[in-house]
Coordinates of C-alpha atoms in Angstrom, one line a residue:
X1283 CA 31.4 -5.5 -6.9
X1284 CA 33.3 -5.1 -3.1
X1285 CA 32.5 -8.1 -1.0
X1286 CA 32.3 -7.3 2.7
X1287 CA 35.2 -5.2 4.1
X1288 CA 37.4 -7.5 6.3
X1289 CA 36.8 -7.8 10.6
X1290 CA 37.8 -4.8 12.5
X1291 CA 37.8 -3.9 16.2
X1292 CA 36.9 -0.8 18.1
X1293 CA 39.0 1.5 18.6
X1294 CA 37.3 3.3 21.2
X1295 CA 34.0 2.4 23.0
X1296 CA 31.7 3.4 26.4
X1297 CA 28.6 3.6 27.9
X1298 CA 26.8 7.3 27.9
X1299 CA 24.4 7.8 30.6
X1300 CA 21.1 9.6 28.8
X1301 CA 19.4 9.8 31.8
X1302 CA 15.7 8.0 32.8
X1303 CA 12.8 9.4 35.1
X1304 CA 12.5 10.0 38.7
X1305 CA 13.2 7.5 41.1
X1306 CA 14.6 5.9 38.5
X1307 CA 18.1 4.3 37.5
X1308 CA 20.0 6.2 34.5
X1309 CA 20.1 4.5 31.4
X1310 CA 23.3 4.0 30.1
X1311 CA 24.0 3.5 26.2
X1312 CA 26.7 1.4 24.9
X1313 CA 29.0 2.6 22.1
X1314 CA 31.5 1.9 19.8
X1315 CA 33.4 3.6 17.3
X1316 CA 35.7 1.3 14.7
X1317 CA 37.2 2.3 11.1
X1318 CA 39.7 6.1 10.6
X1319 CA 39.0 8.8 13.3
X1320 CA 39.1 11.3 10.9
X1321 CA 36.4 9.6 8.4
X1322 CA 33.2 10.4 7.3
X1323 CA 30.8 10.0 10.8
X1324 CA 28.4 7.1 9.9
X1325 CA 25.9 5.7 12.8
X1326 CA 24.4 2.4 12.4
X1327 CA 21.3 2.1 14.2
X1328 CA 20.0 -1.5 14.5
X1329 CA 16.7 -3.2 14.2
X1330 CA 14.7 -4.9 16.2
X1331 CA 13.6 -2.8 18.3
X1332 CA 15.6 -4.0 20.5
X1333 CA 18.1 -6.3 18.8
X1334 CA 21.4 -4.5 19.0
X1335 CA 24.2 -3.6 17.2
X1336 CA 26.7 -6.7 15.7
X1337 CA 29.8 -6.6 14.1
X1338 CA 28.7 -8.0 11.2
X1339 CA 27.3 -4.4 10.3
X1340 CA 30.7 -2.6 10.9
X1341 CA 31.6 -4.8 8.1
X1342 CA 29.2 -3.2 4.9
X1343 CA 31.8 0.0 5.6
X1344 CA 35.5 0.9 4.3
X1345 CA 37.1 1.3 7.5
X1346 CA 39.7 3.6 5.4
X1347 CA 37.5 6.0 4.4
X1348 CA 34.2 5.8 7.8
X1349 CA 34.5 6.7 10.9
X1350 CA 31.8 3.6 12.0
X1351 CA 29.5 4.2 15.0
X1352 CA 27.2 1.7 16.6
X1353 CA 25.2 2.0 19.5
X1354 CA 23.1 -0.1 21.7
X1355 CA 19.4 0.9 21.8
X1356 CA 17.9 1.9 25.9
X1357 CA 17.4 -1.8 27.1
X1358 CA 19.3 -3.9 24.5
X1359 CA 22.6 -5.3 23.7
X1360 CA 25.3 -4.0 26.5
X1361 CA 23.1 -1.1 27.3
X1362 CA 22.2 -0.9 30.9
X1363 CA 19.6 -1.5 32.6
X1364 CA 18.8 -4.6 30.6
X1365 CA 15.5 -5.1 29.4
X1366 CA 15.3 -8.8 30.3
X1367 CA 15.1 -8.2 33.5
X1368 CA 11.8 -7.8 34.5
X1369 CA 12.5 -4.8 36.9
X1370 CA 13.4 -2.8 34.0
X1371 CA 11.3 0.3 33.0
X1372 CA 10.5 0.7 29.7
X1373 CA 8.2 3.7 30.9
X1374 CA 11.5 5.4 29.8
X1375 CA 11.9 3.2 26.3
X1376 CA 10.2 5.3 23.8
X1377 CA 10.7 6.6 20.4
X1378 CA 11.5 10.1 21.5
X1379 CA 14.0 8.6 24.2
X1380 CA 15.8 7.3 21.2
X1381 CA 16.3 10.1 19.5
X1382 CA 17.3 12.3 22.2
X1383 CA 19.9 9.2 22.8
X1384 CA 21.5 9.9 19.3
X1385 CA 21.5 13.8 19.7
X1386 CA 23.6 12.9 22.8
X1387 CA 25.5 10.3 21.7
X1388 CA 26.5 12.2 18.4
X1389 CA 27.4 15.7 20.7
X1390 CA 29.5 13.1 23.1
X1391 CA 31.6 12.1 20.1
X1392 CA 32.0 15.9 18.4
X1393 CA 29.9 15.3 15.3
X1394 CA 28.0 17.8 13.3
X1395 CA 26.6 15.8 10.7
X1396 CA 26.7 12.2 9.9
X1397 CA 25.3 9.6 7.5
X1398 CA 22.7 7.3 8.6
X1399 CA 22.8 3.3 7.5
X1400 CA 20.0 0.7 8.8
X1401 CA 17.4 -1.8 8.2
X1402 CA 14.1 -2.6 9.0
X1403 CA 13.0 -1.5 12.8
X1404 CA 16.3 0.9 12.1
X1405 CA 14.8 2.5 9.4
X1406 CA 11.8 3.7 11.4
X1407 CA 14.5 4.9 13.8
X1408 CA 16.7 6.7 11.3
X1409 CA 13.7 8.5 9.4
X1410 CA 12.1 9.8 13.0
X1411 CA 15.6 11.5 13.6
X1412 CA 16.2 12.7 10.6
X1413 CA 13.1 14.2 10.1
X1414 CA 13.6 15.9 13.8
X1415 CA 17.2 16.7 13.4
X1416 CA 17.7 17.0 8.8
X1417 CA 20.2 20.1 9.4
X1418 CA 22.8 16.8 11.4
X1419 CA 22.4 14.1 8.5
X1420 CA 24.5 13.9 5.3
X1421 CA 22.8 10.9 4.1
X1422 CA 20.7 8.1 4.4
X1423 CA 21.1 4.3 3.2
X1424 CA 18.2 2.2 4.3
X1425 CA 17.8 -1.6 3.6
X1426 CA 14.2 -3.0 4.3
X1427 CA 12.2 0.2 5.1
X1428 CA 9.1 0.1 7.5
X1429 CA 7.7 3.4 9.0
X1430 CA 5.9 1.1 12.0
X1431 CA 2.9 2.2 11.1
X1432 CA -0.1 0.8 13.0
X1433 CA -1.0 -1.3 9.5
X1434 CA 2.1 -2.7 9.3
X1435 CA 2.2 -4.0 12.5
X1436 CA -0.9 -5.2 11.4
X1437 CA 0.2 -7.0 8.8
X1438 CA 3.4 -8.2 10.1
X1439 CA 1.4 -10.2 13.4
X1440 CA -2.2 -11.0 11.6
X1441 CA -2.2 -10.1 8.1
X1442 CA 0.5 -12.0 6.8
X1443 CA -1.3 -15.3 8.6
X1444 CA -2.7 -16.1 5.5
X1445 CA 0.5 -17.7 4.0
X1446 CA 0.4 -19.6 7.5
X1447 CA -2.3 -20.1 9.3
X1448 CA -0.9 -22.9 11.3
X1449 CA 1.8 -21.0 12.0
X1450 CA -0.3 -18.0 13.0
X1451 CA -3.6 -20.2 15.3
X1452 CA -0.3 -21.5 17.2
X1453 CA 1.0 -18.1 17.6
X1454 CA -2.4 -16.2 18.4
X1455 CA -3.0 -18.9 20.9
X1456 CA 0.1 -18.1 22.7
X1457 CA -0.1 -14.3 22.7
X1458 CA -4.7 -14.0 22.8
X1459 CA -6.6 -12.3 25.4
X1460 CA -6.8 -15.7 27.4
X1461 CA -3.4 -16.6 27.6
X1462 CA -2.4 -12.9 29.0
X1463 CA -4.8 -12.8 31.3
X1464 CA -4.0 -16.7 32.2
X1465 CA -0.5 -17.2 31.1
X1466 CA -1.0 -21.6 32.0
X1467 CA -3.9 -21.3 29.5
X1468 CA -3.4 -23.9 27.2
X1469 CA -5.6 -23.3 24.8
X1470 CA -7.7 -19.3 23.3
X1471 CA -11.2 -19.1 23.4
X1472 CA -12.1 -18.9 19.7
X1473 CA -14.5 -16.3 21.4
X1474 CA -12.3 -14.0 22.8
X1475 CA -9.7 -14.0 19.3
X1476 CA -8.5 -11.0 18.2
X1477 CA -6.9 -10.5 14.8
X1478 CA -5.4 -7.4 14.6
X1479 CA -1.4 -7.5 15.1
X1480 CA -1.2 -4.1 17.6
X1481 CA -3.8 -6.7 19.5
X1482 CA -1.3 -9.8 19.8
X1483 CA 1.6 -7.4 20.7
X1484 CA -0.1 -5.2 23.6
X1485 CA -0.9 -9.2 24.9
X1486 CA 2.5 -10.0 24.3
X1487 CA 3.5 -6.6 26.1
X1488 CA 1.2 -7.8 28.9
X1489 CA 2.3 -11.2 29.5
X1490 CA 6.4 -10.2 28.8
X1491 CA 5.4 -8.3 32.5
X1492 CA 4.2 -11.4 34.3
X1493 CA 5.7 -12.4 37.6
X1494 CA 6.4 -15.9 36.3
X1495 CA 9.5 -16.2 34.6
X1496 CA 8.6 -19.3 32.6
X1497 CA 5.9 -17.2 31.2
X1498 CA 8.0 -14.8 30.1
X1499 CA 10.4 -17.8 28.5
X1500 CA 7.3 -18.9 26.7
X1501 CA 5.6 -16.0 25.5
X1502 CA 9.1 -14.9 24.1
X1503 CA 9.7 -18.3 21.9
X1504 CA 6.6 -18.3 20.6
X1505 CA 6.9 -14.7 19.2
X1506 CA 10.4 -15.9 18.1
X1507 CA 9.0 -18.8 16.4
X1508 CA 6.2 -17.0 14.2
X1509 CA 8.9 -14.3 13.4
X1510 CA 11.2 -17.3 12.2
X1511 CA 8.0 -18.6 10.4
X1512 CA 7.3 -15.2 8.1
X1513 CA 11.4 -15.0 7.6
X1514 CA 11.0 -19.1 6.5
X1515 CA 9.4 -18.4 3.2
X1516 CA 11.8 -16.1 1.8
X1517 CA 14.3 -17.2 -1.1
X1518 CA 17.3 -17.1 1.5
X1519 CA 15.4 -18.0 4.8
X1520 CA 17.8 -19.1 7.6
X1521 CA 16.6 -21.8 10.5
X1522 CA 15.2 -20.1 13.6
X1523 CA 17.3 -16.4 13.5
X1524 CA 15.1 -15.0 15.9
X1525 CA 14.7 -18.6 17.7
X1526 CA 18.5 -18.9 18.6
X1527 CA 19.7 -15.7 20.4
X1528 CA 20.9 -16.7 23.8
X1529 CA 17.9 -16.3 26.0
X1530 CA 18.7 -13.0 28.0
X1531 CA 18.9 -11.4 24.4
X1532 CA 15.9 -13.1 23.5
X1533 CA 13.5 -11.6 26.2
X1534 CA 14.8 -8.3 25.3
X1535 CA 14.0 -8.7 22.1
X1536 CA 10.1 -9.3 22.3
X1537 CA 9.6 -7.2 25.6
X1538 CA 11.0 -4.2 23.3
X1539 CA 9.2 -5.1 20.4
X1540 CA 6.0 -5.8 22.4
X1541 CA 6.3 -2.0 23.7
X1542 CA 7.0 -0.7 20.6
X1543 CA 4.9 -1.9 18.6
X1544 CA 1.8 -1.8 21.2
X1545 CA 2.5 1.5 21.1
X1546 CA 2.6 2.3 17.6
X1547 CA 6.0 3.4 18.2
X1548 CA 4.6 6.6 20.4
X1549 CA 4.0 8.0 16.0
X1550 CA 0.9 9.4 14.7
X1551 CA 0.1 6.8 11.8
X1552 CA 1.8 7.7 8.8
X1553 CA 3.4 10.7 9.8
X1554 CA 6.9 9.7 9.0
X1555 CA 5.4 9.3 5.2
X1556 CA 3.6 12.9 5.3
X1557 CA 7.1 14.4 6.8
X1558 CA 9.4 13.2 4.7
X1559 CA 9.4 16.4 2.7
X1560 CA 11.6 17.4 5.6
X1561 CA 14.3 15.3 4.0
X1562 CA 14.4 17.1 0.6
X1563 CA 18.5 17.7 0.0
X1564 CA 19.4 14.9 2.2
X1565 CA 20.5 12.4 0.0
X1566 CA 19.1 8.7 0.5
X1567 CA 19.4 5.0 -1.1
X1568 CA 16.5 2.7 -0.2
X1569 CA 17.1 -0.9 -0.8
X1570 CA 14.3 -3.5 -0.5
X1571 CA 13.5 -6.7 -1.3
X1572 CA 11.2 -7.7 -3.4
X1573 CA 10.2 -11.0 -1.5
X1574 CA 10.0 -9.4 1.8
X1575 CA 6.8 -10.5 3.4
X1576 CA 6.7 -9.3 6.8
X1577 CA 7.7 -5.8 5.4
X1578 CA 6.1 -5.4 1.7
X1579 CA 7.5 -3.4 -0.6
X1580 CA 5.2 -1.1 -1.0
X1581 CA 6.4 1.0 2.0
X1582 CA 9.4 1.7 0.3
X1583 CA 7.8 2.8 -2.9
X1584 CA 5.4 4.8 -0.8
X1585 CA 8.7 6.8 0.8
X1586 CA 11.0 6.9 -2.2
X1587 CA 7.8 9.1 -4.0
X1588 CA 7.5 11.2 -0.8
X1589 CA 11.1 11.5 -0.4
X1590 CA 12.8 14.1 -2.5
X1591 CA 15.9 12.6 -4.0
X1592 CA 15.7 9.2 -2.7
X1593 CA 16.6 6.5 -4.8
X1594 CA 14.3 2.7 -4.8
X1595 CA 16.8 -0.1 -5.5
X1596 CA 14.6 -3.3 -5.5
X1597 CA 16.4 -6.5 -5.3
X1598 CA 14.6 -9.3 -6.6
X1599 CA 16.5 -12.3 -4.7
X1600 CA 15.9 -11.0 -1.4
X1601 CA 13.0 -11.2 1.6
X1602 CA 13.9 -9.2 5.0
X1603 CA 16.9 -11.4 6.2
X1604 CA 18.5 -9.8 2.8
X1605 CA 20.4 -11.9 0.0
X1606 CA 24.4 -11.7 -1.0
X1607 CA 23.0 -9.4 -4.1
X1608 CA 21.2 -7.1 -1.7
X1609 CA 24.3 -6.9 0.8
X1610 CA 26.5 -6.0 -2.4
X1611 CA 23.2 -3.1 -3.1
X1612 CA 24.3 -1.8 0.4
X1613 CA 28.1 -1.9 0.2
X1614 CA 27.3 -0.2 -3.6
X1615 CA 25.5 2.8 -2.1
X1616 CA 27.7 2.7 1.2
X1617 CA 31.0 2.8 -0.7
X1618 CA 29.3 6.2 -3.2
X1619 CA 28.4 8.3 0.0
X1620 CA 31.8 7.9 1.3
X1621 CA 33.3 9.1 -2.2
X1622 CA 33.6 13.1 -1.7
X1623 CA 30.6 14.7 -1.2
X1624 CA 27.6 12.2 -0.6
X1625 CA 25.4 14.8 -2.5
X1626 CA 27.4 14.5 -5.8
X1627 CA 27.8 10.7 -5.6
X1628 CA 24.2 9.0 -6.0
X1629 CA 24.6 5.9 -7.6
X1630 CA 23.9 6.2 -11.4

C-alpha cells in the first residue's frame, strides 16, 4: 500500500481576480499548481467552507504522474479580501460564486477536463460543479461526503447533541437568540432556545458581524470548541483541530461556515442527491468512515445509489478527521485514476 508521496513545492502559483459586485473590491483567488506540468489536471478543493487549501493534500498525489491544483476558496487562506476582517462582503461568497471561481480558474490554467479530489465541505463543492459543468470532469474521489443539506446541518449543530449535551447547552448558549442579539449575555433564556442547527448558525452568522471584535473572538472559539467536541469521539480524534488555527484563520473559518451553512449553501434541499444522475460516466470513489458522527454515513450510501458508477468504500477505523487506513483508501483510488484512462481503472 503507497504511504504518502514525499513534500513538494509549487511550481507555479498566483492570485486570479474573479471579480465581486458593485462598489465592491475584486476578489482575488489564490492558486497553486505542484507535481509534472504535463500530468493528469487534478483540483483539490478544500473543506471547510472556508478552511483552505494545505500542503498536506498535495501529498495523497504522485507528483510524477498529476498535475496538482489547489485553490483558495473567496475569503479564505491567501485569498483576498480576507474574511476575517469584518469589512469583508460575503454578499459575494456564495455557492454559485464558487463555481464560477473554478470555471475561471480551470480556463486560466488551459484545462479541459480534470479530476476532482476532496472531503467533507469539498465534497458539496465538487458535486455542485460537477453536476453544472459533467462534460469538464474526468473523475471524482471524495473522502467524507456531505451534500449540506439543511438536515445535516441539522444534525451536525443540534442533532448530534445527544452524544454531548454538555458540550452542546455550552455551545447553544454561546451562539442562541440572546447572546446574538446581546453578545455580553452570559447566560440563554431557556425560553428563547432554539434547536435546530441552520438556527445556531444564522446566530452565529449574526454575531460573526458584530462591531465588537471580542465578540467575534468569542463566538468563533466556541463554535471551534463544539466542532472539536463532535471530532473528540471518533477512534482517531486529535486535541482542538479546529481550536488551534491561528486566530485570523479561525474567524474565517466560522464567519464562512456561518454563511454557508445559514444559507443552506444557496441549494434547494437535496438537490445534489436528485442530480446526480448528471454524473452517470463520470467515474467516482466515495470514501467514508464508518464512525463519522458529524457527517453519518448514510449520505454517502444515499449518493453512491444515486450515482451511476460510483463506488462506496467504508472504512471502519475512521470518524471525519480520517484514519492512516482511510488515507491509504484515498491514495488507493488517487493512484488508479492516474493509471491511463480513469474510466478503465476503477479499483477492483
Amino acid at each position: 500500500m503507497s504511504p504518502l508521496y514525499p513534500p513538494i513545492e509549487p511550481y507555479a502559483h498566483g492570485l486570479l481576480s474573479v471579480g465581486g459586485g458593485e462598489g465592491v473590491d475584486p476578489n482575488q483567488i489564490y492558486w497553486e499548481t505542484c507535481g509534472n506540468p504535463s500530468g493528469r489536471p487534478v483540483l483539490v478543493v478544500h473543506g471547510g467552507p472556508g478552511s483552505g487549501c494545505s500542503a498536506g493534500s498535495r501529498r495523497y498525489f504522485d507528483p510524477a504522474r498529476y498535475r496538482i491544483i489547489l485553490f483558495d476558496q473567496r475569503g479564505c487562506g491567501r485569498s483576498t479580501p480576507h474574511a476575517a476582517d469584518p469589512v469583508t462582503d460575503l454578499r459575494h461568497n456564495t455557492t454559485d460564486h464558487l463555481i464560477s471561481d473554478m470555471e475561471l480558474l480551470r480556463r486560466h490554467l488551459g484545462v479541459d477536463r480534470w479530476s476532482l479530489y476532496g472531503a467533507s465541505w469539498g465534497s458539496t463543492l465538487i458535486l455542485a460543479y460537477a453536476e453544472r459543468h459533467p462534460e469538464r470532469v474526468s473523475g471524482i474521489v471524495i473522502a467524507g461526503v456531505t451534500t449540506t443539506r439543511r438536515a445535516e446541518i441539522d444534525w451536525l449543530y443540534g442533532g448530534v447533541a445527544r452524544f454531548l449535551p454538555q458540550e452542546w447547552e455550552r455551545f447553544r448558549a454561546a451562539m442562541g437568540p440572546t447572546r446574538a442579539a446581546h453578545p455580553g449575555s452570559a447566560h440563554l433564556d431557556p425560553a428563547l432556545a432554539v434547536t435546530r442547527g441552520r438556527d445556531l448558525a444564522a446566530a452565529c452568522a449574526r454575531l460573526m458581524e458584530h462591531p465588537d471584535p471580542e465578540a467575534r473572538a468569542f463566538t468563533a472559539r466556541e463554535w471551534c470548541a463544539w466542532e472539536d467536541a463532535v471530532i473528540s469521539l471518533e477512534p482517531n480524534g486529535r486535541r482542538n483541530v479546529y481550536s488551534d488555527r491561528a486566530p485570523a484563520a479561525r474567524l474565517a473559518l466560522v464567519r464562512i461556515c456561518a454563511h454557508y451553512f445559514a444559507h443552506g449553501a444557496w441549494l434547494e434541499e437535496g438537490i445534489l442527491l436528485r442530480e446526480a444522475g448528471r454524473l452517470a460516466g463520470i467515474p467516482g470513489v466515495l470514501i467514508h468512515g464508518r464512525q463519522d458522527l458529524g457527517s453519518p454515513f448514510a449520505t454517502a450510501w444515499e449518493l453512491a445509489r444515486a450515482w451511476p458508477g460510483a463506488r462506496l468504500i467504508p472504512v471502519t477505523d475512521s470518524g471525519h478527521t480520517g484514519s492512516e487506513s482511510l488515507g491509504k483508501e484515498i491514495i488507493r483510488a488517487l493512484d488508479d485514476f492516474a493509471d491511463g484512462d480513469a474510466r478503465g481503472h476503477l479499483p477492483s
